[in-house]
mmCIF file with all atom_site columns, C-alpha atoms and ligand atoms in Angstrom:
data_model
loop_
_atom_site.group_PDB
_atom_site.id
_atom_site.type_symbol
_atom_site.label_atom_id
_atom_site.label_alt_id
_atom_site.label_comp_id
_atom_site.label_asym_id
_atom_site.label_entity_id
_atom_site.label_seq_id
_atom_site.pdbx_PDB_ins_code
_atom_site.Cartn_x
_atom_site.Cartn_y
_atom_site.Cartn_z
_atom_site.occupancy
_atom_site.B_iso_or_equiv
_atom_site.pdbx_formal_charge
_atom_site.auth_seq_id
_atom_site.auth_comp_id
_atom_site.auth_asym_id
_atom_site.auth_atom_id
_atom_site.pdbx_PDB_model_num
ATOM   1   C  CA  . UNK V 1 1   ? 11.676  -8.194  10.953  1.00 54.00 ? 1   UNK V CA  1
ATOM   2   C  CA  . UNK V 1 2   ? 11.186  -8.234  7.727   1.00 73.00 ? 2   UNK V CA  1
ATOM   3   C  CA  . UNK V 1 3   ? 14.706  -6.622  6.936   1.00 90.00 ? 3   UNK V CA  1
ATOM   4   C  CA  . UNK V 1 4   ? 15.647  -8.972  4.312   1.00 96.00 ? 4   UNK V CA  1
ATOM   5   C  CA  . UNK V 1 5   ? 15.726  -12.676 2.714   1.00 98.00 ? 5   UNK V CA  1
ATOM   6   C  CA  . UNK V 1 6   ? 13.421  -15.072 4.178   1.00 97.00 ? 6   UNK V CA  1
ATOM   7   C  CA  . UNK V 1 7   ? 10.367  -12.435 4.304   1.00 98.00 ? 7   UNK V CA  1
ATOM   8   C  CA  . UNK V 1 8   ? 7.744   -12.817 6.401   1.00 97.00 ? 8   UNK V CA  1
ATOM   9   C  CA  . UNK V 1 9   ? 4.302   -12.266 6.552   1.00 97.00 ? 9   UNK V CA  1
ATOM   10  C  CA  . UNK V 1 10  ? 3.553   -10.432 9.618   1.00 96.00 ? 10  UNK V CA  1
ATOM   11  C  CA  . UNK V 1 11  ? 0.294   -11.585 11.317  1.00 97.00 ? 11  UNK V CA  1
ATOM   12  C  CA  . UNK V 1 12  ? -2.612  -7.894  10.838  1.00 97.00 ? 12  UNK V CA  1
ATOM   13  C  CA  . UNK V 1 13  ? -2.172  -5.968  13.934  1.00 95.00 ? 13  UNK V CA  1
ATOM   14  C  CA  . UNK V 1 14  ? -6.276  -6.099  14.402  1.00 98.00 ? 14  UNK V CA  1
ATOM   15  C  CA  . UNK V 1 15  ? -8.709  -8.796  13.967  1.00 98.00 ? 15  UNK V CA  1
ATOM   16  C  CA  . UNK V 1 16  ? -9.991  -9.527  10.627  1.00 98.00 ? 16  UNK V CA  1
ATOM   17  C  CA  . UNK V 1 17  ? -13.004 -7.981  11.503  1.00 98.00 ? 17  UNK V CA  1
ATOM   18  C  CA  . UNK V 1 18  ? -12.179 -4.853  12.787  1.00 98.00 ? 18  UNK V CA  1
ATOM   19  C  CA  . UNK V 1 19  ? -12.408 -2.104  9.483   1.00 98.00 ? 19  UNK V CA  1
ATOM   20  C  CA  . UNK V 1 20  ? -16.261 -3.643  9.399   1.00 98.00 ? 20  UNK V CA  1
ATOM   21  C  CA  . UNK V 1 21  ? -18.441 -2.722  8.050   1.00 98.00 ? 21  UNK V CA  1
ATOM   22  C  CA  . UNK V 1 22  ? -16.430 -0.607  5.903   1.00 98.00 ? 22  UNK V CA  1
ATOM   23  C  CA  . UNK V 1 23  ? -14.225 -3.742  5.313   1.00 98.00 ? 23  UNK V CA  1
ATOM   24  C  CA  . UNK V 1 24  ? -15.348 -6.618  5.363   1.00 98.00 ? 24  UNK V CA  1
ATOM   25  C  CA  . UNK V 1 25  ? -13.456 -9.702  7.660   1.00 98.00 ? 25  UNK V CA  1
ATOM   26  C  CA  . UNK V 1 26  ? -13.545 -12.038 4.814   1.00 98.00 ? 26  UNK V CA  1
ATOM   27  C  CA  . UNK V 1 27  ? -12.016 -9.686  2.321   1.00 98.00 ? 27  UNK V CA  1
ATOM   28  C  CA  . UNK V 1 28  ? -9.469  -8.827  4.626   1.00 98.00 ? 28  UNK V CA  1
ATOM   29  C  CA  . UNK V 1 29  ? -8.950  -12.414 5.869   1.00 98.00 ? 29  UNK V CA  1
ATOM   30  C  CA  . UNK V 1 30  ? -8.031  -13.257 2.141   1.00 98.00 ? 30  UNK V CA  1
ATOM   31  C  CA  . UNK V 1 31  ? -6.041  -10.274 1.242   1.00 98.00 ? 31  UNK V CA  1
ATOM   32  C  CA  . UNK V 1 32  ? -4.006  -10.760 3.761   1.00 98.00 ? 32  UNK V CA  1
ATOM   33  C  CA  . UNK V 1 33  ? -3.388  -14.485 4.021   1.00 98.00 ? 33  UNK V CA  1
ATOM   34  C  CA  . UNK V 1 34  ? -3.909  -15.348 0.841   1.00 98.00 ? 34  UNK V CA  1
ATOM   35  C  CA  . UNK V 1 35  ? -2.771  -12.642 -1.870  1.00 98.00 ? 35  UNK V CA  1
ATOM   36  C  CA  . UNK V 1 36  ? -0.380  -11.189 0.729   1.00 98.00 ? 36  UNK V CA  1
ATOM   37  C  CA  . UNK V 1 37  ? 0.747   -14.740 1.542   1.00 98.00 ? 37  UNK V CA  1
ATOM   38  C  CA  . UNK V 1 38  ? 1.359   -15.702 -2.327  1.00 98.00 ? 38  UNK V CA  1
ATOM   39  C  CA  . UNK V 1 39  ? 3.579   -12.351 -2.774  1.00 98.00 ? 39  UNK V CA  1
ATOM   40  C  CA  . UNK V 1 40  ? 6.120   -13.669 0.215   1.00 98.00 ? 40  UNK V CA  1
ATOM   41  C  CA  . UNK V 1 41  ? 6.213   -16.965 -0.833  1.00 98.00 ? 41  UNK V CA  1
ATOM   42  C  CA  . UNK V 1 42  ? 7.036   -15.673 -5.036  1.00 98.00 ? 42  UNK V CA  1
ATOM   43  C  CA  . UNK V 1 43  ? 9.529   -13.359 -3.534  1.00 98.00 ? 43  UNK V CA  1
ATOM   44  C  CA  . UNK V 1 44  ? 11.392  -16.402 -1.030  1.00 98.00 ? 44  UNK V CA  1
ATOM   45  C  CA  . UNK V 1 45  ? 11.247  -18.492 -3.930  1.00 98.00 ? 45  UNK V CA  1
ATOM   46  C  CA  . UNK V 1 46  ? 12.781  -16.098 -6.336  1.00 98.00 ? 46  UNK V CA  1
ATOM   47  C  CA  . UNK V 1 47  ? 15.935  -14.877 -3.658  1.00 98.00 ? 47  UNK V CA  1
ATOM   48  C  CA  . UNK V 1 48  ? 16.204  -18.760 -2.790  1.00 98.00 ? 48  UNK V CA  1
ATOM   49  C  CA  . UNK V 1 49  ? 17.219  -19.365 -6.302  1.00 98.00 ? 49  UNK V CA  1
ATOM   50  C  CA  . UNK V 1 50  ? 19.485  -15.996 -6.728  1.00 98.00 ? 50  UNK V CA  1
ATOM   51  C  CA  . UNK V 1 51  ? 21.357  -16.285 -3.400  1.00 98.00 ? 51  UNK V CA  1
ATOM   52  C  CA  . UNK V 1 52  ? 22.947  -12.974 -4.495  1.00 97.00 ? 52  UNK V CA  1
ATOM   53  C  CA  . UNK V 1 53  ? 20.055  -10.498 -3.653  1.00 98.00 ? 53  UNK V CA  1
ATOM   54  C  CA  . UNK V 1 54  ? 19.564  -12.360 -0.372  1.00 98.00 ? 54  UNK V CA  1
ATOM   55  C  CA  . UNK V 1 55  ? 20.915  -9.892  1.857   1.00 97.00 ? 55  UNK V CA  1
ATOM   56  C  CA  . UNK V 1 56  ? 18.492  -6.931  -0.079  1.00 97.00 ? 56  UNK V CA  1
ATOM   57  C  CA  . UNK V 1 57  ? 15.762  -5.080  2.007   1.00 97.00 ? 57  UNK V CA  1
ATOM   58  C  CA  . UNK V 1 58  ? 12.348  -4.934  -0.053  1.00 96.00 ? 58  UNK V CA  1
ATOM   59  C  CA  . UNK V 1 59  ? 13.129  -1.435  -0.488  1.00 95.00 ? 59  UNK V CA  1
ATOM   60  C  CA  . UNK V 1 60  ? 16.711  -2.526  -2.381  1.00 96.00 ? 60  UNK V CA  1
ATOM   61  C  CA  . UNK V 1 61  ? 14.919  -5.141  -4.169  1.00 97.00 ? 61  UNK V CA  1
ATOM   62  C  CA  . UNK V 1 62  ? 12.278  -2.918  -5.611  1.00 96.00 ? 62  UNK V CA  1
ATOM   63  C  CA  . UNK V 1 63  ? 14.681  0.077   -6.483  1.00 95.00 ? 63  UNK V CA  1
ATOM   64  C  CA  . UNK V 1 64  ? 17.397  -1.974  -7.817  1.00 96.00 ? 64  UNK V CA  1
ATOM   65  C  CA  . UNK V 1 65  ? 15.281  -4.989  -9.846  1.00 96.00 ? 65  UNK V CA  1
ATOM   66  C  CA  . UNK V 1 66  ? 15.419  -2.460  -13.078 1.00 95.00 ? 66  UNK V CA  1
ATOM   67  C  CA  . UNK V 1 67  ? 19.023  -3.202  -12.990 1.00 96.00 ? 67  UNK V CA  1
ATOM   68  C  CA  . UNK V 1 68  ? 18.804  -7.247  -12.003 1.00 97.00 ? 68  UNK V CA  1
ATOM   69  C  CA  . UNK V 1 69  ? 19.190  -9.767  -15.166 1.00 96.00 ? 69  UNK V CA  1
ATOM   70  C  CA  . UNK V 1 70  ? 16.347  -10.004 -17.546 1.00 96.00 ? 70  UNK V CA  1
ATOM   71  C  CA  . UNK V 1 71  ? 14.930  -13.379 -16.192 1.00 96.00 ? 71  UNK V CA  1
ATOM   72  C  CA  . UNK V 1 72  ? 14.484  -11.596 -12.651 1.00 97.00 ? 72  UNK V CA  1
ATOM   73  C  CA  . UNK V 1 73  ? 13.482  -7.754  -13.392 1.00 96.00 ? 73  UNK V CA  1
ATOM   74  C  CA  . UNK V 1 74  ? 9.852   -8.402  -13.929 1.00 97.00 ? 74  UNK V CA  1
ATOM   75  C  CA  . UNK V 1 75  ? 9.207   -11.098 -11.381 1.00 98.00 ? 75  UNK V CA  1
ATOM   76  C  CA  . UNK V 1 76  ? 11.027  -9.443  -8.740  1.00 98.00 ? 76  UNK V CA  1
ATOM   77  C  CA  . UNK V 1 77  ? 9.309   -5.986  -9.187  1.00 97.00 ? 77  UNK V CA  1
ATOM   78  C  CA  . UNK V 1 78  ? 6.203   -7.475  -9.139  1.00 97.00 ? 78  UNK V CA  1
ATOM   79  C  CA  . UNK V 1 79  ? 6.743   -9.738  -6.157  1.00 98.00 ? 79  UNK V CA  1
ATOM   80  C  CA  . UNK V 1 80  ? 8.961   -7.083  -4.264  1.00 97.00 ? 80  UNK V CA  1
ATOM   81  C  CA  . UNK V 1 81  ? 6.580   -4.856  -4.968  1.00 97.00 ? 81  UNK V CA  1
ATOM   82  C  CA  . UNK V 1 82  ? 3.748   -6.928  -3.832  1.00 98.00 ? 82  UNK V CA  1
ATOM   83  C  CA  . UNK V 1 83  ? 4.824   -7.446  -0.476  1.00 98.00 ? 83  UNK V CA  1
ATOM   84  C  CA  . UNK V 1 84  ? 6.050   -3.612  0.005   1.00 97.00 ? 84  UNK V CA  1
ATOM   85  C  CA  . UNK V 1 85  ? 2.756   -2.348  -1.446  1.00 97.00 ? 85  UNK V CA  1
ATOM   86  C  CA  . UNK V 1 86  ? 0.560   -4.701  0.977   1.00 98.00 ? 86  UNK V CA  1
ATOM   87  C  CA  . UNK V 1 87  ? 2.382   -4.327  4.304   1.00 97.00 ? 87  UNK V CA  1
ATOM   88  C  CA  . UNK V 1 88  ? 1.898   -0.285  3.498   1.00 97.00 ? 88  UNK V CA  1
ATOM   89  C  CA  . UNK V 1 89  ? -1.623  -0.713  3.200   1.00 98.00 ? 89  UNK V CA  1
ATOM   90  C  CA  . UNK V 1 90  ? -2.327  -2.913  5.981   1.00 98.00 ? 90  UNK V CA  1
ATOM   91  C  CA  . UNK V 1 91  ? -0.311  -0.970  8.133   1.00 97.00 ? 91  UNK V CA  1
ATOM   92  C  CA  . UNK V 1 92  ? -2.032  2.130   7.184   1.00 98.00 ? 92  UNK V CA  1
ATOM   93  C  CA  . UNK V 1 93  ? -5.411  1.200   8.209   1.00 98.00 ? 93  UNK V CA  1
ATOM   94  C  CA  . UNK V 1 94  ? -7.118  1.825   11.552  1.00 98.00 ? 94  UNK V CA  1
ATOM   95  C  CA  . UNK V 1 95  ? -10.856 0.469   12.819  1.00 98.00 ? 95  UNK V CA  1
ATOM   96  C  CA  . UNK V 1 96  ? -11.147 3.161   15.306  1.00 97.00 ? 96  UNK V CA  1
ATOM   97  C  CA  . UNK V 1 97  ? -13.085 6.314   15.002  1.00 96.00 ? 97  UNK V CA  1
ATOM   98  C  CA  . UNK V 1 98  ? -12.433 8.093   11.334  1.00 96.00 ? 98  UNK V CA  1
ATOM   99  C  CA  . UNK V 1 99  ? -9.652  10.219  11.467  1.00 96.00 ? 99  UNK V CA  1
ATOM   100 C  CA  . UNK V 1 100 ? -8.092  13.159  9.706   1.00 96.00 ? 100 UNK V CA  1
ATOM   101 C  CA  . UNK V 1 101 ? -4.637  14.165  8.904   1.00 97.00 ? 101 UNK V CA  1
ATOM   102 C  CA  . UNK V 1 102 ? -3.154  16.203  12.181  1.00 96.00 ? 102 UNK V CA  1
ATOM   103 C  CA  . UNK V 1 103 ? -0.436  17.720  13.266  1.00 97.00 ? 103 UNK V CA  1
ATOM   104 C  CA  . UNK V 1 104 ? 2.495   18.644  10.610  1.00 97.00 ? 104 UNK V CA  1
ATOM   105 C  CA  . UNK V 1 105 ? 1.154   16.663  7.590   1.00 98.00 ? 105 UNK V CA  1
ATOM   106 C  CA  . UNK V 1 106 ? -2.452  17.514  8.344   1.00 98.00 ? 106 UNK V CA  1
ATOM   107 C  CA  . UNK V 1 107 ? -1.299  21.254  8.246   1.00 98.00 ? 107 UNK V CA  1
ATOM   108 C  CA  . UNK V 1 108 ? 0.529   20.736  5.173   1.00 98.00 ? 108 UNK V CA  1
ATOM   109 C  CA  . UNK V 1 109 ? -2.368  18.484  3.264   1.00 98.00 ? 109 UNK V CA  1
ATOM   110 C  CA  . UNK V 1 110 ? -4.641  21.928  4.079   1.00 98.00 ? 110 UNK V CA  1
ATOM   111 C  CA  . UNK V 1 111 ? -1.854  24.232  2.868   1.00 98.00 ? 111 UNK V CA  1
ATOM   112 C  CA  . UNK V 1 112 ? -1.383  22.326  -0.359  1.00 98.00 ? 112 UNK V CA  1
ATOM   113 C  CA  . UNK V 1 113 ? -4.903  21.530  -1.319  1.00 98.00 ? 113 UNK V CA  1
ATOM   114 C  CA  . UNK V 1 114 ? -6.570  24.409  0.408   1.00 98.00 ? 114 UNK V CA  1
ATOM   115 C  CA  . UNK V 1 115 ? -8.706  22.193  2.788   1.00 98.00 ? 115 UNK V CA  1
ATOM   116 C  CA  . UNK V 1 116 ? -8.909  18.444  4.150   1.00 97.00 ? 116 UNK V CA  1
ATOM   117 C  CA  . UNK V 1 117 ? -12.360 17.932  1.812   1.00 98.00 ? 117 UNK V CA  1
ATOM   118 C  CA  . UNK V 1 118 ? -10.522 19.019  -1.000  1.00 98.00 ? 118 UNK V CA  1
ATOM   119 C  CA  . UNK V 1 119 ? -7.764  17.013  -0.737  1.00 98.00 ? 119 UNK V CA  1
ATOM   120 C  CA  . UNK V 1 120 ? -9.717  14.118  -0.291  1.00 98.00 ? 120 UNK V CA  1
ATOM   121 C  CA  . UNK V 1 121 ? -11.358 15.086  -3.817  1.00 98.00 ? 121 UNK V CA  1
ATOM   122 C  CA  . UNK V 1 122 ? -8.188  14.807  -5.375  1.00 98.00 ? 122 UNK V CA  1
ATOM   123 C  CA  . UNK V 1 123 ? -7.253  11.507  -4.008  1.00 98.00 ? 123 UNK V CA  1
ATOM   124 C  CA  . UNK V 1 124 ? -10.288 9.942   -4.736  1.00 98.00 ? 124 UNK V CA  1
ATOM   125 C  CA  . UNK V 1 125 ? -10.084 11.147  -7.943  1.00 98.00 ? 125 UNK V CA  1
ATOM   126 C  CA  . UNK V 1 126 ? -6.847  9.473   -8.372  1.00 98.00 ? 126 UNK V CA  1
ATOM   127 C  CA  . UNK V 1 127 ? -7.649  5.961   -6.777  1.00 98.00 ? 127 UNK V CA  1
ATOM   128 C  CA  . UNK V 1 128 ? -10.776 6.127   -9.671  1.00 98.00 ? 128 UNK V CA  1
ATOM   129 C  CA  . UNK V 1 129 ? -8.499  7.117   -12.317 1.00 98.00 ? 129 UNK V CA  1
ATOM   130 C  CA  . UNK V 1 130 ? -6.557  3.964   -12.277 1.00 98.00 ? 130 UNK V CA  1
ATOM   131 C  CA  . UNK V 1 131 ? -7.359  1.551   -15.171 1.00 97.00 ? 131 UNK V CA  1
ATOM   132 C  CA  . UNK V 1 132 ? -7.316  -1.835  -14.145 1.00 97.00 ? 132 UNK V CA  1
ATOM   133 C  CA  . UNK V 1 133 ? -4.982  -2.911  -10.648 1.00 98.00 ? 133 UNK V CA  1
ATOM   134 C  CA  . UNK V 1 134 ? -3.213  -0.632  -8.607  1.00 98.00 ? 134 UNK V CA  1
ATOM   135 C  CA  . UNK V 1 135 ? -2.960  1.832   -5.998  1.00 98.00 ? 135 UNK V CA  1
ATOM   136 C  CA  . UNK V 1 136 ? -3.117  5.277   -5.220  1.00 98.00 ? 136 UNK V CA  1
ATOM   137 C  CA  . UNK V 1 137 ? -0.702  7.145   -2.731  1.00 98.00 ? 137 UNK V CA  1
ATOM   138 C  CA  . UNK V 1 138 ? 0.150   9.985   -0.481  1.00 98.00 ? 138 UNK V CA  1
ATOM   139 C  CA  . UNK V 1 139 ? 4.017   10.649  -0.929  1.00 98.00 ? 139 UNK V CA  1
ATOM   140 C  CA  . UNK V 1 140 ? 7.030   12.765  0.610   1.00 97.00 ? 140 UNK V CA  1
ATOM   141 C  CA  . UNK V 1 141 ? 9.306   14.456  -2.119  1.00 96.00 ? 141 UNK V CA  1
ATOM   142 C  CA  . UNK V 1 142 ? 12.353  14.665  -1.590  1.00 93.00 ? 142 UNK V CA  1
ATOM   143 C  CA  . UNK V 1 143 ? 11.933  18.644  -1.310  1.00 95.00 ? 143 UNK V CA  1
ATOM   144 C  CA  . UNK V 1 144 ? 9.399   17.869  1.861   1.00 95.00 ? 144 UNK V CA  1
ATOM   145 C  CA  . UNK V 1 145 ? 5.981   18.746  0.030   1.00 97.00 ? 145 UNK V CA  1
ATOM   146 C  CA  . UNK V 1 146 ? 3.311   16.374  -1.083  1.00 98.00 ? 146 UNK V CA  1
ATOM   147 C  CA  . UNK V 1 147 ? 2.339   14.616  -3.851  1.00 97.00 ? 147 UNK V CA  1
ATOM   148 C  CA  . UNK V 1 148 ? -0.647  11.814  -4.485  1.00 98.00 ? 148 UNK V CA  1
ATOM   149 C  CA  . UNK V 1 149 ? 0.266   9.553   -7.311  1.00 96.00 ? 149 UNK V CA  1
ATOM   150 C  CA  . UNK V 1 150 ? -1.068  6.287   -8.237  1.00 97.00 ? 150 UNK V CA  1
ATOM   151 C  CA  . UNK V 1 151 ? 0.735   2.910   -9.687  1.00 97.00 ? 151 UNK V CA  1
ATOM   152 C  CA  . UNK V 1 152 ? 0.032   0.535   -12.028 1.00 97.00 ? 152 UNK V CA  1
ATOM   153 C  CA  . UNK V 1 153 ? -0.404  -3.207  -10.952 1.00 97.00 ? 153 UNK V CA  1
ATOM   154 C  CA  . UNK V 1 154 ? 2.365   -3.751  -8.072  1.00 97.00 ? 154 UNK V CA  1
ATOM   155 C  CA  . UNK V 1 155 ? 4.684   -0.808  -8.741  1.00 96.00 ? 155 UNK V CA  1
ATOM   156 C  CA  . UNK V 1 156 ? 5.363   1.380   -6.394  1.00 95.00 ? 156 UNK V CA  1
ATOM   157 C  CA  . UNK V 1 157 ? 6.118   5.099   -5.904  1.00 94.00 ? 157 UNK V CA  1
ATOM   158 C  CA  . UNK V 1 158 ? 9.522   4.847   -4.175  1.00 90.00 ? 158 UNK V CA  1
ATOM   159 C  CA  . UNK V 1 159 ? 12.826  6.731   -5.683  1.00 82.00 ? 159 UNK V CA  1
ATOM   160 C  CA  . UNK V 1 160 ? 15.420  7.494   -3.652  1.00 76.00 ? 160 UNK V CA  1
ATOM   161 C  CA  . UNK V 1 161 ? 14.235  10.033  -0.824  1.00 84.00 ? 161 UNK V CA  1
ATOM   162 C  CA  . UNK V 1 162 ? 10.660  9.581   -1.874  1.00 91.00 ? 162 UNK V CA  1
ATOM   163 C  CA  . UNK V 1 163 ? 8.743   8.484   1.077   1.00 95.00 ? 163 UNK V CA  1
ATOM   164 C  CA  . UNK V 1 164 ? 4.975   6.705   0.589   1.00 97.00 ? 164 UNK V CA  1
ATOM   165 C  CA  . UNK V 1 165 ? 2.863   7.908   3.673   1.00 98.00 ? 165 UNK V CA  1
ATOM   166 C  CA  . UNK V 1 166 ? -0.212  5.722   2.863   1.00 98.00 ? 166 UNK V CA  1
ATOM   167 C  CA  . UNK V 1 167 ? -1.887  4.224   -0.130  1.00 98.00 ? 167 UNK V CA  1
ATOM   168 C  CA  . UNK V 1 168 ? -4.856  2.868   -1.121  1.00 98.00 ? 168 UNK V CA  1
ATOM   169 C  CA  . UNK V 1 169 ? -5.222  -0.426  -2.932  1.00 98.00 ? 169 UNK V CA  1
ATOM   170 C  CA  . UNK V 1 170 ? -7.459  -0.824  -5.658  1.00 98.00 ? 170 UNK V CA  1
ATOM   171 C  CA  . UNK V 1 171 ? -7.053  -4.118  -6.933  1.00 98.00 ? 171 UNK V CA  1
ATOM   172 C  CA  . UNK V 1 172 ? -10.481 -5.640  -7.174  1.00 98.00 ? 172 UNK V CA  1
ATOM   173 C  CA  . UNK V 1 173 ? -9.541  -8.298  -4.662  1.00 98.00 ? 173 UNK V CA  1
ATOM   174 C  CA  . UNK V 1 174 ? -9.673  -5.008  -2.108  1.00 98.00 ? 174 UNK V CA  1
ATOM   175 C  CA  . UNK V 1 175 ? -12.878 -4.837  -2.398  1.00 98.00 ? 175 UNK V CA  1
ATOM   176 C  CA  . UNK V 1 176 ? -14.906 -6.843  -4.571  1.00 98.00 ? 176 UNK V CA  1
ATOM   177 C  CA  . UNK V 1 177 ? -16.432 -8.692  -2.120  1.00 98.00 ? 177 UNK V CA  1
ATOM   178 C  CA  . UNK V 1 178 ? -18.695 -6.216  -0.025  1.00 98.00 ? 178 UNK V CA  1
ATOM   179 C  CA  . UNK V 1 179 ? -18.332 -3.365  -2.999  1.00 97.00 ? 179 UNK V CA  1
ATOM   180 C  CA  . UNK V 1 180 ? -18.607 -5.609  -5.959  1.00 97.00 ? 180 UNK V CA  1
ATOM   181 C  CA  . UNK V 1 181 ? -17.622 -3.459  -8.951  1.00 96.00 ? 181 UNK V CA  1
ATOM   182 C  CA  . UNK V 1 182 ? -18.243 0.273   -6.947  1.00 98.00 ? 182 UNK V CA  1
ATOM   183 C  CA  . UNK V 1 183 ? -15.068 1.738   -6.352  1.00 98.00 ? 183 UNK V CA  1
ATOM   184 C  CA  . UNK V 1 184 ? -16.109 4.626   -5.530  1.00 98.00 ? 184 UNK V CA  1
ATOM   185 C  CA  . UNK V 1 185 ? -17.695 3.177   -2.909  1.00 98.00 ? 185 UNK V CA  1
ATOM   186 C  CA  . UNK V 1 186 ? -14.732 1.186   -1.123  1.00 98.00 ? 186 UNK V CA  1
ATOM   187 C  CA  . UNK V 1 187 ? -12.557 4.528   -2.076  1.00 98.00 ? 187 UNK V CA  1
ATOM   188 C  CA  . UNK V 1 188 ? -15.003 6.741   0.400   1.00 98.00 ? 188 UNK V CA  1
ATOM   189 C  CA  . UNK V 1 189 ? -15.117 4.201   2.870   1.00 98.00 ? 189 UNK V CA  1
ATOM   190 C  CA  . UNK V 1 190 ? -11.370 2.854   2.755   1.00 98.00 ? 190 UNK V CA  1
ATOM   191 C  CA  . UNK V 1 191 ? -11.263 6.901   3.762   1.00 98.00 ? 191 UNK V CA  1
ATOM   192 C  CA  . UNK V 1 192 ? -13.253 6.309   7.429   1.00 98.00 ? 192 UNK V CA  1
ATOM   193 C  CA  . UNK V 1 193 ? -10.324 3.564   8.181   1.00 98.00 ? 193 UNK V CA  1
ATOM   194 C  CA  . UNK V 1 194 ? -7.164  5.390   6.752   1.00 98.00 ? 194 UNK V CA  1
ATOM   195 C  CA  . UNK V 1 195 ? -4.850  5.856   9.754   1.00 98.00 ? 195 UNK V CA  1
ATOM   196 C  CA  . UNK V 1 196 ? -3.438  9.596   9.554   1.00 98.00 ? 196 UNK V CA  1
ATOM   197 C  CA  . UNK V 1 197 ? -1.698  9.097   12.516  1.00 98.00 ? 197 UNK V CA  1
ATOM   198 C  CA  . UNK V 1 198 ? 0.059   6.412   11.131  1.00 97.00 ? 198 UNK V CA  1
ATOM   199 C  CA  . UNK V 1 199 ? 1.066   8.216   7.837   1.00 98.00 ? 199 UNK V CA  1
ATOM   200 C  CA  . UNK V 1 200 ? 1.732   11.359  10.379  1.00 98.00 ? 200 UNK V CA  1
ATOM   201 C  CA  . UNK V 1 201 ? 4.161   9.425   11.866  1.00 97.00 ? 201 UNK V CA  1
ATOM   202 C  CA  . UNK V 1 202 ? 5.693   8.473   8.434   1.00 96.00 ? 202 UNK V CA  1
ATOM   203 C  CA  . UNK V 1 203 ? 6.021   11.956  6.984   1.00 96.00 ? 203 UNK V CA  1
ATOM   204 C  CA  . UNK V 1 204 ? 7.592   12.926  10.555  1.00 94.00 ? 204 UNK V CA  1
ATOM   205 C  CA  . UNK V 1 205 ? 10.635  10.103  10.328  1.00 88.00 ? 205 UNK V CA  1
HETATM 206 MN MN1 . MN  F 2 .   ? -3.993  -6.227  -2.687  1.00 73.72 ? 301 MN  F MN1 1
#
């Protein structure tokens, strides 16, 4: 699924509903069907007219679209980017009971930052510093330590051997509805529905 040209948007693996009340159903409804939606259709619209990049993963597309013509670099970065950032986030979210980072990563998060609470200070802190749309993240290096970074817009922080482990979006759309202009507010509370075990798994592929 989902392994290249026509892309897909994969029905949420949970009801609408179910990151209430820290996220609302309606914003999530919309996120998903509707912003997520309009990224798959730009990107099947853009690899329908440029048979060439059909057989590209999203991961290809994003990490080679710096090197694609002029007329496509921008669009397909974006787009490509869209739909990589989204299915990260939505597939990094859990409704259960709030979690922390376990096993291997959760050891390393305390090793690196000293503590779990301090960690999530410095993420936070990211996910507030960007200006305007983007996202924050939890990455892999290549050398097997972490990093949080944050992108601009729909850029993401993949290079080769750089592996995202979960991000945060904070595009306005996230969250506008229930948080209105608060961040910080949808930051702390996108934190009691961030699925560690999830990004566990990541950082242990
Ligand atoms: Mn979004």
């Amino acid at each position: 699924m989902n392994e290249h040209y026509p892309f897909i948007n994969p029905p949420l693996p949970y009801s609408y509903d179910f990151m209430e009340p820290y996220i609302d159903a309606k914003t999530m409804e919309l996120h998903h069907d509707r912003h997520l939606q309009t990224y798959v259709d730009n990107l099947n619209q853009l690899l329908k007219e440029n048979p060439a990049y059909q057989g590209f993963s999203l991961e290809q597309l994003v990490l080679y679209a710096p090197s694609m013509p002029d007329d496509l670099k921008t669009p397909i970065r974006n787009n490509a980017g869209g739909v990589y950032n989204h299915l990260l986030y939505f597939s990094t979210l859990q409704g259960n009971s709030p979690q922390q980072p376990s096993g291997e990563l959760g050891s390393l998060i305390r090793k690196q930052y000293g503590s779990y609470e301090a960690f999530e200070k410095q993420f936070t802190q990211a996910a507030l510093s960007v200006f305007g749309s983007g996202y924050a993240w939890l990455v892999r290096k290549p050398d097997g330590s972490l990093t949080i970074r944050t992108t601009a817009n729909q850029d993401t922080p993949l290079s080769f051997q750089t592996l995202p482990l979960i991000c945060i979006d904070v595009w306005e759309h996230a969250y506008y509805l229930k948080h209105y202009n608060q961040r910080a507010d949808y930051v702390k509370d996108w934190f009691a529905v961030a699925d560690w075990e999830q990004a566990g798994r990541r950082f242990a592929s």
